[in-house]
Coordinates of C-alpha atoms in Angstrom, one line a residue:
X1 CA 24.9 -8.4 8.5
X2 CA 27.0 -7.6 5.1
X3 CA 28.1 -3.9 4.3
X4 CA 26.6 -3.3 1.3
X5 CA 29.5 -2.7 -1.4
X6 CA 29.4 -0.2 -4.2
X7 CA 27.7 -2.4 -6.6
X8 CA 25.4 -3.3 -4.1
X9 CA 24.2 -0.1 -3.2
X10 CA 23.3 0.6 -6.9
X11 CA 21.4 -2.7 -6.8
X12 CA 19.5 -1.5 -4.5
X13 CA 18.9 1.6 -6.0
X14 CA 17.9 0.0 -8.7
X15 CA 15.5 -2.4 -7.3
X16 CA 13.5 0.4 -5.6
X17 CA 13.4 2.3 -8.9
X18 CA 12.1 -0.5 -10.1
X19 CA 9.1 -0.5 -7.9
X20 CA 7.9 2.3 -9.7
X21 CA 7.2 0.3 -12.6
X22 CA 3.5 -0.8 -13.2
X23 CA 4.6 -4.6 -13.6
X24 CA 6.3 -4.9 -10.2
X25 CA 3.4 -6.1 -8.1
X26 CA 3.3 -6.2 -4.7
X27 CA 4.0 -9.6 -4.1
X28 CA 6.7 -9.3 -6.4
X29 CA 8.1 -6.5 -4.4
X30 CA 8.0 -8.5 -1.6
X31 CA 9.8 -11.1 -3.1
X32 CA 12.4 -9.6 -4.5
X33 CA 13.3 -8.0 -0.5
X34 CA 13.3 -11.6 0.6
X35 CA 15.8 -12.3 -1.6
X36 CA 17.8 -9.7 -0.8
X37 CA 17.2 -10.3 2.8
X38 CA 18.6 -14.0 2.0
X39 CA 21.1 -12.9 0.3
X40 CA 22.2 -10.7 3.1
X41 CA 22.1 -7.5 0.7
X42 CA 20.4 -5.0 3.7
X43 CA 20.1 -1.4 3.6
X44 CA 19.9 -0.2 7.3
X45 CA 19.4 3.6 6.6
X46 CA 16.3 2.8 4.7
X47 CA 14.9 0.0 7.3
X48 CA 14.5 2.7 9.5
X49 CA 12.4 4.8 7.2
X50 CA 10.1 1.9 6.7
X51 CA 7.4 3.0 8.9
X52 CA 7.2 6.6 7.3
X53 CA 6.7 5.3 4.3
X54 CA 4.2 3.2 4.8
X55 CA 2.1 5.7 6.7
X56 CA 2.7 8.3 3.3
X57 CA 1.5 5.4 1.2
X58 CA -1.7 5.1 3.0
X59 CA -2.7 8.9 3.0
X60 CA -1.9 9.5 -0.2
X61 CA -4.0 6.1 -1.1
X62 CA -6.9 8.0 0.6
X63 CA -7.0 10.4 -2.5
X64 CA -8.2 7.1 -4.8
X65 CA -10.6 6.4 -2.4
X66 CA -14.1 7.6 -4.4
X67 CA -16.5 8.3 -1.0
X68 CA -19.5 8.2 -3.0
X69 CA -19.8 5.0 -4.6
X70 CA -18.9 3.7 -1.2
X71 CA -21.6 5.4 0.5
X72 CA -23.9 4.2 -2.6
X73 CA -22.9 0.6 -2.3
X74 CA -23.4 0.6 1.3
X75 CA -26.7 1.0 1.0
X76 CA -27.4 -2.5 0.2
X77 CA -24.3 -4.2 1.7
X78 CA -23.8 -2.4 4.7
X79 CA -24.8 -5.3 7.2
X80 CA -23.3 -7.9 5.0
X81 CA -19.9 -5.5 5.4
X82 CA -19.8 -4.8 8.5
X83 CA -21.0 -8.7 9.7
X84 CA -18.3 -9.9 7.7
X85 CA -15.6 -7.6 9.4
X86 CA -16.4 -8.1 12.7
X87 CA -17.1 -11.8 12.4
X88 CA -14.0 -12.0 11.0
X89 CA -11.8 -10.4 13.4
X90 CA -13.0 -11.9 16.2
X91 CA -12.9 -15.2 14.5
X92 CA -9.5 -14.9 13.7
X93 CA -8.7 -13.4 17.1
X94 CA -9.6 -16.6 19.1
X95 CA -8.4 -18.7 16.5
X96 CA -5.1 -17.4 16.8
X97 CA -5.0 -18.4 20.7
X98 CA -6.4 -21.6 20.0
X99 CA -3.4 -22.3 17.2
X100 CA -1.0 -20.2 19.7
X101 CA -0.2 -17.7 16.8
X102 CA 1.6 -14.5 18.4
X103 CA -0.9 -11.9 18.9
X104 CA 0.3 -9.6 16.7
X105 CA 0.4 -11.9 13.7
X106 CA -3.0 -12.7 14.4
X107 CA -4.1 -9.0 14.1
X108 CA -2.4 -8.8 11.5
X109 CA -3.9 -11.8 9.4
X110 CA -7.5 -11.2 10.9
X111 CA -7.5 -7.6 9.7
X112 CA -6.0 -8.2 5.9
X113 CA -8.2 -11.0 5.5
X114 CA -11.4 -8.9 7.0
X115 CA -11.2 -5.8 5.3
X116 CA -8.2 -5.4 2.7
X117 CA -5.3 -7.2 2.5
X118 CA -1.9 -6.1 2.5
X119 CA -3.3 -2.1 2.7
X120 CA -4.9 -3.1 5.9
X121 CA -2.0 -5.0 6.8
X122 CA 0.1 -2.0 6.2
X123 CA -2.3 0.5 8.3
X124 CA -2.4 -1.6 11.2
X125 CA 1.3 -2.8 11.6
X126 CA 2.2 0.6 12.6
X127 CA -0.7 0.8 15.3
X128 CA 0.2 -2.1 17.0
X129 CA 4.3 -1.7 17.0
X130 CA 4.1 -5.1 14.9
X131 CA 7.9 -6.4 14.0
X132 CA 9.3 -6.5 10.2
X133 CA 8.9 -10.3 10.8
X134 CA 5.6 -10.8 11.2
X135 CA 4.6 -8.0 9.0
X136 CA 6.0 -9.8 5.9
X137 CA 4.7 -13.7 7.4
X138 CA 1.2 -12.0 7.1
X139 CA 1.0 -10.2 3.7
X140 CA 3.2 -13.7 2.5
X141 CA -0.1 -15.1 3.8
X142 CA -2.5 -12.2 2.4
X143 CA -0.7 -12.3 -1.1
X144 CA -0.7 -16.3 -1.5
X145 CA -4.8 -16.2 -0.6
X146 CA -5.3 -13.2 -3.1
X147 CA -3.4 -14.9 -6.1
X148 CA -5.3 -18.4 -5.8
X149 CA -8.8 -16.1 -5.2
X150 CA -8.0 -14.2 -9.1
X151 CA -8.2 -17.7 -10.0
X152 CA -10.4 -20.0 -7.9
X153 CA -13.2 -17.7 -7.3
X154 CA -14.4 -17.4 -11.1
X155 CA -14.6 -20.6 -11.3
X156 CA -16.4 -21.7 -8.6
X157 CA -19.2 -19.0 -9.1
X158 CA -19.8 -20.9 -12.2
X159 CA -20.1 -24.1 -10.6
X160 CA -22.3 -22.7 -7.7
X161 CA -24.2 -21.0 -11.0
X162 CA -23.7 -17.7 -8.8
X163 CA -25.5 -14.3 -10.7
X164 CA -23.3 -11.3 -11.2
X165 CA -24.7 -9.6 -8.6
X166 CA -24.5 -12.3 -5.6
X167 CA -20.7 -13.0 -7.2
X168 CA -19.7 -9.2 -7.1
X169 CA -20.5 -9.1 -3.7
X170 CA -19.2 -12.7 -2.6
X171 CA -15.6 -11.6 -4.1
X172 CA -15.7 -8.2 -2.6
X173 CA -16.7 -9.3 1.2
X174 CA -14.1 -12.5 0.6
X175 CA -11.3 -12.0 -1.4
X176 CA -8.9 -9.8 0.2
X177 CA -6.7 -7.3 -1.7
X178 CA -8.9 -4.2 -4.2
X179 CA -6.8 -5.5 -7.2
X180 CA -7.7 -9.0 -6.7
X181 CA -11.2 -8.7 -6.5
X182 CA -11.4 -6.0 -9.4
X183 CA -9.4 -9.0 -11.5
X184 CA -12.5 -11.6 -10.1
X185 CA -15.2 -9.5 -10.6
X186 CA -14.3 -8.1 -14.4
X187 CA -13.2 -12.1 -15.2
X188 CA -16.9 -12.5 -14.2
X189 CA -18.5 -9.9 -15.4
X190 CA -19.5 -6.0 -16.2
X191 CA -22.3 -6.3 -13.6
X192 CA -19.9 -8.0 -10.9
X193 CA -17.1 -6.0 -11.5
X194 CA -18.8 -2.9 -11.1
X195 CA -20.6 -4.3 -7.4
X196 CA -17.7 -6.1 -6.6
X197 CA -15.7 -2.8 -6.7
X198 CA -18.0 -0.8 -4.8
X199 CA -18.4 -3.3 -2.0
X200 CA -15.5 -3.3 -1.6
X201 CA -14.5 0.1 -1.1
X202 CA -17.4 0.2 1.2
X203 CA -15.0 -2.8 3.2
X204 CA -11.8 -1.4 2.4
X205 CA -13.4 2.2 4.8
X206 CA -13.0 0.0 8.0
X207 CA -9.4 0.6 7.9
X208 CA -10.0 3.9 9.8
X209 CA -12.2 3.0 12.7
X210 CA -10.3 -0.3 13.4
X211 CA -7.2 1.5 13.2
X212 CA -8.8 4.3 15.4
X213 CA -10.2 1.4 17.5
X214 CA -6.8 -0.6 18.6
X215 CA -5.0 3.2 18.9
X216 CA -7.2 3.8 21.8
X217 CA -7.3 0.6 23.8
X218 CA -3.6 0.2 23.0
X219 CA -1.5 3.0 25.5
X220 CA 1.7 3.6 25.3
X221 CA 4.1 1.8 27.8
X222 CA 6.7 4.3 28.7
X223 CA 4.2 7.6 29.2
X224 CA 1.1 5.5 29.7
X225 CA -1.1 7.4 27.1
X226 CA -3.2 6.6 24.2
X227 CA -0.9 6.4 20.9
X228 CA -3.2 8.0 17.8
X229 CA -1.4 7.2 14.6
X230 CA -1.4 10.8 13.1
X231 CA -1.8 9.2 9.0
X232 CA -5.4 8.1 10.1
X233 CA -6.2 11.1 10.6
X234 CA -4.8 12.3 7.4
X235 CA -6.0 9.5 5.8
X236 CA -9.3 10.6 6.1
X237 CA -9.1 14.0 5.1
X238 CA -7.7 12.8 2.2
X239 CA -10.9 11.0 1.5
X240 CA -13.0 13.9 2.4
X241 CA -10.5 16.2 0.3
X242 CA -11.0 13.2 -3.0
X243 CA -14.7 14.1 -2.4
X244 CA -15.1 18.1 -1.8
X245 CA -12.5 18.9 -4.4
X246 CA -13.5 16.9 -7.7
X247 CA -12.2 19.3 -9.8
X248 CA -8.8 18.1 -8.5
X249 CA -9.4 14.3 -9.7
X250 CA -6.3 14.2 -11.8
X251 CA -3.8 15.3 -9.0
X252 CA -5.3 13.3 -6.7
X253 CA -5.3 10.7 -9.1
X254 CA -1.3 10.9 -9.4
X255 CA -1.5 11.3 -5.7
X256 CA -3.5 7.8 -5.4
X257 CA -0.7 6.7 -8.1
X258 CA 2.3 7.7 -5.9
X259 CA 0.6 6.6 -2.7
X260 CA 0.4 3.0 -4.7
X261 CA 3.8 2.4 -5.7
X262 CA 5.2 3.5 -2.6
X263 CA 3.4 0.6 -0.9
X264 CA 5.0 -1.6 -3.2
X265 CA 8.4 0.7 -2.2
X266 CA 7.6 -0.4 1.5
X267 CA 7.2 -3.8 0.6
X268 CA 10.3 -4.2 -0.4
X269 CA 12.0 -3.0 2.2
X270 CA 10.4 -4.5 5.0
X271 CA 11.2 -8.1 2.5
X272 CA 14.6 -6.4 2.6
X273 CA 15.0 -6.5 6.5
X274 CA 13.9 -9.9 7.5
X275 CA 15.6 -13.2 7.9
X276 CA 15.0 -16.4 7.6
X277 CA 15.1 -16.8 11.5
X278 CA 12.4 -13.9 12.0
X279 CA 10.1 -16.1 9.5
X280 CA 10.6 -19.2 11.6
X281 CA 9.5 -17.4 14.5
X282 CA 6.0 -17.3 13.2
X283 CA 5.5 -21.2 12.4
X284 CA 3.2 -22.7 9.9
X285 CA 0.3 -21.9 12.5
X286 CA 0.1 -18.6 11.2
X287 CA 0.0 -20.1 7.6
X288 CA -3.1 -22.5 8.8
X289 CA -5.3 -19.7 10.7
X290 CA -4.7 -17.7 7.4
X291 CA -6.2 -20.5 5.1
X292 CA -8.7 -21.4 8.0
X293 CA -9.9 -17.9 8.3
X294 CA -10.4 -17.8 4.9
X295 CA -12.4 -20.3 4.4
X296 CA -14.7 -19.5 6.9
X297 CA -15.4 -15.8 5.8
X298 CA -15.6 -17.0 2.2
X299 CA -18.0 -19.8 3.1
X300 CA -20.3 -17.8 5.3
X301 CA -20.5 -15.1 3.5
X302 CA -21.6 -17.4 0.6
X303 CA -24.5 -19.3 2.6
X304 CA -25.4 -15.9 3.5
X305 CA -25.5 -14.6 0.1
X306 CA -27.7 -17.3 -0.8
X307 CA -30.0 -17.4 1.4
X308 CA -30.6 -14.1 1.0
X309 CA -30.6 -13.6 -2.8
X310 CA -27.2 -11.4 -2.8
X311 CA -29.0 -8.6 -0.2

């Protein structure tokens, strides 16, 4: 590993300054700590404060979350939610030992692509002790999927002559990342933007009892007790907090704001502290049960869609 120099270090500096900046996407986050990572420009202090931020970023994202238009939309996509989620999982559970993906990689990609992409991703990781390695294989995975869904999906709910309403909910129950199925449902439409987004935060909710879920059948090695991540918890009284306290919308707004870019903060630093030897590690199987599992919630969810006349 290279000591950083001077000029380096301001870099650096700069770079995560720069996260703060509504252009600098996620994936470009990522990205960018890759190449720094290549580079061998690696910032060992902050790799060890990874974690923490990650765990901020996901409370304060709990003050965006708006509990009663998930509660509303759940009404009529409840089943189709929670079918999708579970099916999922497991799907992409025993695919991973079929493709002999590691087991944490495959949690990792079976959770993003059941209920929210890299946020999921990014709750989980620390619940499951998952390395920097194949944290950053499986959003590479999650963030690849989302930016060919923004595209692909519009266009083939015109060729499948999909209604707004069966599209908003085929994006939100199939496309992984909020921002990318917001971007598919408004490309398609007022009426599928606005069930697309309420679907989904309906979908994007599962994050707490999965996460709860894996805590407790998961014990801790060295003292042989159950591990509860403490930001669940907080998590969801931010949530309840977003909901008792609207009068408080535009801090917790800011909050939701903060909580955002310091996922993409996160992002680049576990891109940061990787190699290209880590990557290697997880194989292009994790790359195929990532497209495989894909397809098979976005194609079942579809059929189900249609059968049923969008629920």
């Amino acid at each position: 590993m290279k000591q950083l120099s001077t000029n380096m270090q301001l870099i650096y500096s700069i770079a995560i300054a720069a996260c703060f900046l509504p252009f600098v996407s996620p994936a470009l986050a990522l990205v960018t700590g890759i190449l720094f990572a290549f580079w061998g420009w690696r910032h060992t202090g902050l790799h060890q404060q990874t974690g923490r931020v990650l765990q901020a970023s996901i409370v304060l994202m709990g003050f965006g979350m708006n509990l009663t238009q998930a509660i509303e939309a759940s009404k009529s996509g409840l089943l189709l939610t929670a079918g999708s989620v579970v099916l999922t999982i497991g799907f992409g559970l025993l695919l991973g030992k079929l493709l002999r993906v590691d087991s944490k990689i495959s949690w990792l990609i079976a959770s993003g692509t059941a209920i929210c992409g890299g946020s999921a991703i990014a709750a989980i990781a620390p619940v499951i002790h998952a390395k920097n390695h194949q944290i950053s294989f499986s959003l590479v995975v999650i963030f690849l999927l989302n930016a060919l869904a923004l595209l692909l999906f519009p266009l083939l709910g015109h060729y499948f002559n999909l209604s707004q309403e069966t599209f908003g909910f085929w994006s939100a129950i199939a496309i992984h990342d909020t921002s990318s199925v917001v971007g598919a449902g408004a490309a398609y439409g007022p009426q599928a933007l606005e069930i697309a987004t309420a679907v989904k935060l309906t979908r994007a909710l599962w994050i707490i009892p999965l996460s709860v879920a894996i805590a407790l059948f998961s014990k801790n090695e060295k003292r042989g007790k159950i591990s509860i991540p403490w930001f669940i918890g907080l998590f969801v009284i931010a949530v309840v907090l977003a909901y008792l306290l609207p009068q408080w919308e535009p801090t917790f707004s800011h909050l939701n704001w903060l909580g955002k870019r310091g996922m993409v903060v996160a992002l680049f630093l576990i891109g940061s502290n990787i190699s290209l030897g880590e990557v290697k590690k997880a194989g292009s199987r994790s790359f195929i049960l990532g497209i495989l599992l894909w397809i098979f919630i976005a194609s079942l969810s579809l059929l189900v869609l249609h059968k049923f006349s969008a629920i």
